[in-house]
Amino acid sequence: MERVRNFINERVLPEKAEVLFGSAKHFEEEMMMYDCAIREVRTKLEVLNEELSVRYNRNPIKHIKTRLKRPVSILKKMRNKGYEISIESMTEHLNDVAGIRVVCYFIDDIYDIARWLAKQDDIRLLKVKDYIRSPKPNGYRSLHMIIEIPVFFLEEKRMMRVEVQIRTVAMDFWASLEHQLRYKKDLEGLENAEEIGVELKQCAETIAQTDEQMQSIREKIGVFTELT
């Protein structure tokens, strides 16, 4: 925590960082709780995938990625949103401190997994953003869910929020490469930024058409459709 605090004090919000990280132990405990929430949701998804494999010879989930939001990203988001810089404000306002990305094979798998996860009686669905039916302007596609799940600790039960992103292999491929390109280079500062943006969106649309074709082929073959 000392290394993280020093990094933030040097580079990001020096006048605010100490407010959030003044109690390093408290912050560490909160992040531990978010990490435990991630593990709870990941276990649910793995159990679901395993049961489908045994009962129906179906594995809708290709792989699962998890992440805790970095302290620098937490501070930047709180500043950009105009939230008070405090641990209490973080837990109240930020829905994506804990994140899980579920990568599936087919479009229908996305909605099946979302439905099966949301109907579990210890999960509370707070919000859904469907960027598949309504893609972002840059072409990004994914289904985002904000859920709450109870996590039992030594002295309390906490309802913890987790963001679950569900997408196909093709959607994940595009999003990962688009992020890499933007991370490596500030595209907005380039003279041909608009042209590049158009090309990236065209790639997203081509990939989306491929997803739809693969879904259609699957339906023609008639495999893995008994639960949809």
Coordinates of C-alpha atoms in Angstrom, one line a residue:
M1 CA 0.0 0.0 0.0
E2 CA 2.9 2.4 0.7
R3 CA 4.1 2.0 -2.9
V4 CA 0.7 2.6 -4.3
R5 CA 0.2 5.7 -2.1
N6 CA 3.6 7.1 -3.1
F7 CA 2.8 6.6 -6.8
I8 CA -0.6 8.3 -6.6
N9 CA 0.8 11.2 -4.5
E10 CA 3.5 11.8 -7.2
R11 CA 1.3 11.5 -10.3
V12 CA -2.4 11.7 -9.6
L13 CA -4.5 14.0 -7.5
P14 CA -1.8 14.7 -4.8
E15 CA -4.2 16.9 -2.8
K16 CA -6.9 14.2 -2.7
A17 CA -5.0 10.9 -2.6
E18 CA -4.1 11.1 1.1
V19 CA -7.8 11.5 1.9
L20 CA -8.6 8.2 0.3
F21 CA -5.5 6.3 1.3
G22 CA -5.0 7.9 4.7
S23 CA -6.2 4.7 6.2
A24 CA -4.3 2.1 4.2
K25 CA -5.6 -0.7 6.3
H26 CA -9.2 0.3 5.8
F27 CA -8.7 0.5 2.0
E28 CA -7.0 -2.8 1.9
E29 CA -9.9 -4.4 3.8
E30 CA -12.4 -3.0 1.3
M31 CA -10.4 -4.3 -1.7
M32 CA -10.2 -7.7 0.0
M33 CA -14.0 -7.7 0.3
Y34 CA -14.4 -6.9 -3.4
D35 CA -11.9 -9.6 -4.3
C36 CA -14.0 -12.1 -2.2
A37 CA -17.1 -11.0 -4.1
I38 CA -15.3 -11.7 -7.4
R39 CA -14.5 -15.2 -6.2
E40 CA -18.1 -15.8 -5.2
V41 CA -19.5 -14.8 -8.6
R42 CA -16.7 -16.7 -10.4
T43 CA -17.5 -19.9 -8.5
K44 CA -21.2 -19.5 -9.5
L45 CA -20.3 -19.2 -13.1
E46 CA -17.9 -22.2 -13.0
V47 CA -20.5 -24.3 -11.3
L48 CA -23.0 -23.4 -13.9
N49 CA -20.7 -24.2 -16.7
E50 CA -19.7 -27.5 -15.1
E51 CA -23.3 -28.6 -14.6
L52 CA -24.2 -27.8 -18.2
S53 CA -21.1 -29.8 -19.3
V54 CA -22.1 -32.9 -17.3
R55 CA -25.9 -32.8 -17.9
Y56 CA -26.1 -31.5 -21.5
N57 CA -22.5 -31.8 -22.9
R58 CA -22.6 -28.0 -23.3
N59 CA -19.9 -25.5 -22.3
P60 CA -21.2 -22.0 -23.1
I61 CA -18.3 -20.3 -21.3
K62 CA -14.9 -20.3 -23.0
H63 CA -13.1 -18.5 -20.2
I64 CA -13.5 -16.1 -17.3
K65 CA -11.3 -13.1 -16.5
T66 CA -11.4 -11.1 -13.3
R67 CA -10.0 -7.8 -12.1
L68 CA -10.0 -5.3 -9.3
K69 CA -10.0 -1.7 -10.4
R70 CA -6.6 -0.1 -9.9
P71 CA -6.3 2.6 -7.2
V72 CA -5.3 5.2 -9.8
S73 CA -8.4 4.3 -11.9
I74 CA -10.6 4.5 -8.8
L75 CA -9.3 8.0 -8.1
K76 CA -9.6 9.2 -11.7
K77 CA -13.2 8.0 -12.0
M78 CA -14.3 9.5 -8.7
R79 CA -12.7 12.8 -9.8
N80 CA -14.3 12.7 -13.2
K81 CA -17.7 11.9 -11.8
G82 CA -17.4 14.7 -9.2
Y83 CA -17.7 12.3 -6.2
E84 CA -16.3 13.0 -2.8
I85 CA -12.9 11.3 -2.5
S86 CA -13.3 8.8 0.3
I87 CA -13.6 5.1 0.8
E88 CA -17.3 5.5 1.8
S89 CA -17.9 7.4 -1.5
M90 CA -16.2 4.7 -3.5
T91 CA -18.3 1.9 -2.0
E92 CA -21.5 4.0 -2.5
H93 CA -21.0 5.3 -6.0
L94 CA -18.7 2.9 -8.0
N95 CA -20.2 -0.2 -9.4
D96 CA -17.2 -1.6 -11.2
V97 CA -14.5 -1.8 -8.5
A98 CA -14.9 -5.6 -8.8
G99 CA -15.2 -6.9 -12.4
I100 CA -15.7 -10.2 -14.1
R101 CA -15.6 -10.8 -17.9
V102 CA -17.3 -13.9 -19.2
V103 CA -16.3 -14.9 -22.8
C104 CA -18.8 -17.2 -24.6
Y105 CA -18.9 -18.9 -28.0
F106 CA -22.3 -17.7 -29.3
I107 CA -24.5 -14.7 -28.9
D108 CA -27.4 -16.8 -27.4
D109 CA -25.0 -18.0 -24.7
I110 CA -24.6 -14.5 -23.5
Y111 CA -28.3 -14.0 -22.7
D112 CA -28.6 -17.6 -21.3
I113 CA -25.8 -17.0 -18.8
A114 CA -27.2 -13.6 -17.9
R115 CA -30.6 -15.1 -17.2
W116 CA -29.3 -18.1 -15.3
L117 CA -27.1 -15.9 -13.1
A118 CA -29.8 -13.3 -12.4
K119 CA -32.4 -15.8 -11.3
Q120 CA -30.2 -17.2 -8.5
D121 CA -32.0 -16.3 -5.3
D122 CA -29.0 -14.8 -3.5
I123 CA -28.2 -12.4 -6.4
R124 CA -29.8 -9.0 -6.8
L125 CA -29.7 -7.6 -10.3
L126 CA -29.3 -3.8 -10.1
K127 CA -28.7 -2.7 -13.7
V128 CA -28.3 -4.1 -17.2
K129 CA -26.7 -2.3 -20.2
D130 CA -27.1 -4.2 -23.5
Y131 CA -24.4 -2.9 -25.8
I132 CA -25.1 -5.9 -28.2
R133 CA -28.5 -4.8 -29.3
S134 CA -27.4 -1.1 -28.9
P135 CA -23.7 -0.9 -29.5
K136 CA -21.6 2.1 -28.4
P137 CA -20.9 4.7 -31.1
N138 CA -17.4 3.2 -31.5
G139 CA -18.8 -0.2 -32.3
Y140 CA -18.2 -1.8 -28.8
R141 CA -20.5 -4.7 -28.0
S142 CA -21.0 -6.6 -24.7
L143 CA -23.7 -7.2 -22.1
H144 CA -23.0 -5.5 -18.8
M145 CA -24.7 -6.4 -15.6
I146 CA -24.4 -4.8 -12.1
I147 CA -25.2 -7.4 -9.5
E148 CA -25.1 -7.6 -5.7
I149 CA -24.1 -10.7 -3.9
P150 CA -23.9 -11.5 -0.2
V151 CA -20.4 -12.3 1.2
F152 CA -20.0 -13.6 4.7
F153 CA -17.0 -12.3 6.7
L154 CA -16.0 -12.9 10.3
E155 CA -18.2 -10.2 11.8
E156 CA -20.7 -9.3 9.1
K157 CA -22.5 -10.1 5.9
R158 CA -21.9 -7.5 3.2
M159 CA -23.8 -7.1 0.0
M160 CA -21.1 -6.5 -2.5
R161 CA -21.5 -5.1 -6.0
V162 CA -19.8 -6.7 -9.0
E163 CA -19.8 -5.7 -12.7
V164 CA -20.2 -8.7 -15.0
Q165 CA -19.4 -8.3 -18.7
I166 CA -20.5 -11.1 -21.0
R167 CA -19.4 -11.2 -24.6
T168 CA -18.5 -13.6 -27.4
V169 CA -15.0 -14.5 -28.4
A170 CA -15.3 -12.2 -31.4
M171 CA -16.5 -9.3 -29.3
D172 CA -13.7 -9.8 -26.9
F173 CA -11.1 -10.0 -29.7
W174 CA -12.2 -6.6 -31.1
A175 CA -12.5 -4.9 -27.7
S176 CA -9.0 -6.2 -26.6
L177 CA -7.3 -5.0 -29.8
E178 CA -9.1 -1.6 -29.8
H179 CA -8.1 -1.1 -26.2
Q180 CA -4.5 -2.0 -27.1
L181 CA -4.4 0.5 -29.9
R182 CA -5.8 3.3 -27.8
Y183 CA -3.5 2.4 -24.9
K184 CA -0.4 2.5 -27.1
K185 CA -1.3 5.7 -28.8
D186 CA -3.6 8.7 -28.1
L187 CA -5.7 8.2 -31.2
E188 CA -7.7 11.4 -30.6
G189 CA -4.6 13.4 -31.0
L190 CA -3.9 12.1 -34.5
E191 CA -4.7 14.0 -37.7
N192 CA -6.5 11.0 -39.1
A193 CA -8.3 10.1 -35.9
E194 CA -11.7 10.3 -37.5
E195 CA -10.7 7.9 -40.3
I196 CA -9.2 5.5 -37.8
G197 CA -12.4 5.6 -35.8
V198 CA -14.4 4.8 -38.9
E199 CA -12.2 1.8 -39.7
L200 CA -12.4 0.5 -36.2
K201 CA -16.1 0.7 -36.2
Q202 CA -16.2 -1.1 -39.6
C203 CA -14.1 -3.9 -38.1
A204 CA -16.6 -4.1 -35.2
E205 CA -19.5 -4.4 -37.6
T206 CA -17.7 -7.1 -39.7
I207 CA -17.1 -9.1 -36.5
A208 CA -20.7 -8.7 -35.4
Q209 CA -21.9 -10.1 -38.8
T210 CA -19.5 -13.0 -38.3
D211 CA -21.1 -13.6 -34.8
E212 CA -24.5 -13.6 -36.4
Q213 CA -23.5 -16.0 -39.1
M214 CA -22.0 -18.4 -36.6
Q215 CA -25.2 -18.3 -34.5
S216 CA -27.2 -19.1 -37.7
I217 CA -24.9 -22.0 -38.5
R218 CA -25.3 -23.4 -35.0
E219 CA -29.1 -23.2 -35.3
K220 CA -29.0 -25.0 -38.7
I221 CA -26.9 -27.7 -37.2
G222 CA -29.3 -27.9 -34.2
V223 CA -26.6 -28.4 -31.5
F224 CA -26.7 -27.0 -28.0
T225 CA -30.1 -25.5 -28.4
E226 CA -32.2 -27.5 -26.0
L227 CA -31.8 -25.0 -23.2
T228 CA -32.2 -21.8 -25.2

